[in-house]
Amino acid sequence: MSEHILEIRHLGKAFGAHEVLRDIDFTVDAGDVISIIGASGSGKSTLLRCINLLETPTSGEILYHGTNVAGRGVSAAKYRSRVGMVFQSFNLFNNMTVLENCMVGQRKVLGRGKAEAQAQAVAYLNKVGMAPYIYAKPRQLSGGQKQRVAIARALAMEPEVLLFDEPTSALDPEMVGEVLAVMQALANDGMTMLVVTHEMAFARDVSSRAVFMHEGVICEQGAPAALFGDPQRQETRDFLARFRSA
Ligand SMILES: Nc1ncnc2c1ncn2[C@@H]1O[C@H](COP(=O)(O)OP(=O)(O)OP(=O)(O)O)[C@@H](O)[C@H]1O
Ligand SMILES: [Mg+2]
């Protein structure tokens, strides 16, 4: 059995002739909080979508505890209950209440009974400060509240790893902080997280490792203090400089 939770090996993805990811190698261990940064179009979302089995890699392997999940015979729904994902656009079910949103996966994928699923949902909604809204529909919520519900929904599955794809990018500026605070609390609790983000302060201050992607490859990765404070590659320096002047 592999010591790593996830091991990405030589992962490649092409859309037609367009190679979007090339030879991506990295590992995710328990308690890692990994930030993935990089310019628009560098392949960050595609990488996360491959890891969540929303895209099929063109080459390479995604090992989850040593098993290649990009191969045949893997239940995507079961795997996603272990490796959950939070999207930029929340992806809540608009016809369901907050509570139902946080129960449906537990009922359908984990086979939990109604009482247990409800208790779990309420516990995690409470954790993200959304317990007062259990009977609300998503349209009645602000963006920040919706994202906190989406995080509670993912947590209610009790995943081993959570993937976040720019969880604050669709939010009005005044709501970014409440979502980042929830994510910071999760990181402090030891949750294993892979976070694609443009929030450089989060990447620098909260993550245990930062990965800089450039044109479909991992250009540089390391401790956030080193990557932000003393980047080794010119591409990393250029990217960070653009961010600082933005
Ligand atoms: N389904 C698709 N079909 C064809 N090309 C795609 C598809 N999805 C992504 N791409 C292309 O792959 C490249 C990488 O896209 P991706 O969304 O992974 O970038 P990103 O780093 O997440 O960018 P952003 O910061 O803007 O979210 C882009 O050139 C994009 O146009
Ligand atoms: Mg993206």
Short mmCIF file of C-alpha atoms in Angstrom, two decimals, residues 126-234:
data_model
loop_
_atom_site.label_atom_id
_atom_site.label_comp_id
_atom_site.label_asym_id
_atom_site.label_seq_id
_atom_site.Cartn_x
_atom_site.Cartn_y
_atom_site.Cartn_z
CA ASN A 126 -22.78 24.45 11.86
CA LYS A 127 -19.02 24.29 11.32
CA VAL A 128 -19.23 26.71 8.38
CA GLY A 129 -21.74 28.97 10.15
CA MET A 130 -24.67 28.00 7.91
CA ALA A 131 -26.83 26.02 10.35
CA PRO A 132 -29.40 28.88 10.59
CA TYR A 133 -30.11 28.48 6.86
CA ILE A 134 -30.90 24.78 6.58
CA TYR A 135 -34.35 25.35 5.03
CA ALA A 136 -33.24 28.09 2.64
CA LYS A 137 -32.88 27.51 -1.08
CA PRO A 138 -29.58 28.45 -2.73
CA ARG A 139 -31.15 31.42 -4.56
CA GLN A 140 -31.89 33.04 -1.20
CA LEU A 141 -28.21 33.00 -0.22
CA SER A 142 -25.28 35.27 -0.97
CA GLY A 143 -22.33 33.89 -2.92
CA GLY A 144 -20.24 33.51 0.21
CA GLN A 145 -23.06 31.64 1.94
CA LYS A 146 -23.52 29.37 -1.08
CA GLN A 147 -19.84 28.52 -1.10
CA ARG A 148 -19.89 27.75 2.60
CA VAL A 149 -22.83 25.38 1.99
CA ALA A 150 -20.90 23.75 -0.84
CA ILE A 151 -17.96 23.24 1.52
CA ALA A 152 -20.28 21.75 4.18
CA ARG A 153 -21.77 19.44 1.54
CA ALA A 154 -18.30 18.22 0.59
CA LEU A 155 -17.29 17.79 4.26
CA ALA A 156 -20.45 15.83 5.08
CA MET A 157 -19.07 13.02 2.92
CA GLU A 158 -16.06 12.94 5.26
CA PRO A 159 -13.54 12.97 2.43
CA GLU A 160 -9.87 12.25 2.87
CA VAL A 161 -8.89 15.08 0.50
CA LEU A 162 -10.73 18.19 -0.65
CA LEU A 163 -10.00 19.84 -3.99
CA PHE A 164 -10.90 23.52 -4.39
CA ASP A 165 -10.96 25.22 -7.79
CA GLU A 166 -10.82 28.97 -7.22
CA PRO A 167 -13.47 28.84 -4.49
CA THR A 168 -13.50 32.62 -4.03
CA SER A 169 -13.19 33.81 -7.63
CA ALA A 170 -16.92 34.13 -8.25
CA LEU A 171 -17.55 36.06 -5.05
CA ASP A 172 -18.03 39.74 -4.43
CA PRO A 173 -14.91 41.03 -2.66
CA GLU A 174 -16.64 41.47 0.67
CA MET A 175 -17.47 37.75 0.77
CA VAL A 176 -14.04 36.37 0.02
CA GLY A 177 -12.91 36.62 3.64
CA GLU A 178 -15.67 34.44 5.10
CA VAL A 179 -14.88 31.60 2.71
CA LEU A 180 -11.11 31.89 3.20
CA ALA A 181 -11.69 31.83 6.97
CA VAL A 182 -13.56 28.52 6.65
CA MET A 183 -10.76 27.11 4.51
CA GLN A 184 -8.13 28.30 6.94
CA ALA A 185 -10.00 26.62 9.80
CA LEU A 186 -10.09 23.37 7.82
CA ALA A 187 -6.37 23.60 7.18
CA ASN A 188 -5.77 24.20 10.89
CA ASP A 189 -7.85 21.09 11.65
CA GLY A 190 -5.45 19.04 9.51
CA MET A 191 -7.68 18.60 6.44
CA THR A 192 -5.74 17.54 3.36
CA MET A 193 -6.43 20.15 0.68
CA LEU A 194 -5.45 20.96 -2.88
CA VAL A 195 -6.41 24.54 -3.65
CA VAL A 196 -6.25 26.30 -7.00
CA THR A 197 -6.27 29.95 -6.08
CA HIS A 198 -5.45 33.49 -7.07
CA GLU A 199 -5.43 34.46 -3.39
CA MET A 200 -1.71 34.81 -3.01
CA ALA A 201 -1.89 35.61 0.71
CA PHE A 202 -3.71 32.31 1.30
CA ALA A 203 -1.18 30.42 -0.82
CA ARG A 204 1.73 32.01 1.01
CA ASP A 205 0.41 31.96 4.57
CA VAL A 206 -1.87 28.91 4.84
CA SER A 207 -0.49 26.27 2.51
CA SER A 208 2.28 23.84 3.32
CA ARG A 209 3.39 23.66 -0.30
CA ALA A 210 2.92 25.88 -3.33
CA VAL A 211 2.93 24.63 -6.90
CA PHE A 212 3.42 27.08 -9.76
CA MET A 213 2.07 25.92 -13.11
CA HIS A 214 3.15 27.43 -16.39
CA GLU A 215 1.89 26.34 -19.80
CA GLY A 216 0.78 22.90 -18.66
CA VAL A 217 3.80 21.93 -16.60
CA ILE A 218 4.81 22.29 -12.98
CA CYS A 219 7.41 25.00 -13.35
CA GLU A 220 8.38 25.26 -9.70
CA GLN A 221 7.13 23.94 -6.38
CA GLY A 222 8.22 24.10 -2.80
CA ALA A 223 7.66 25.66 0.57
CA PRO A 224 5.54 28.79 0.16
CA ALA A 225 8.13 30.98 1.91
CA ALA A 226 10.73 29.89 -0.63
CA LEU A 227 8.49 30.04 -3.70
CA PHE A 228 7.17 33.49 -2.85
CA GLY A 229 10.29 34.86 -1.19
CA ASP A 230 13.01 33.48 -3.43
CA PRO A 231 11.57 32.02 -6.65
CA GLN A 232 14.13 30.10 -8.67
CA ARG A 233 12.57 30.31 -12.11
CA GLN A 234 12.17 33.40 -14.26
#
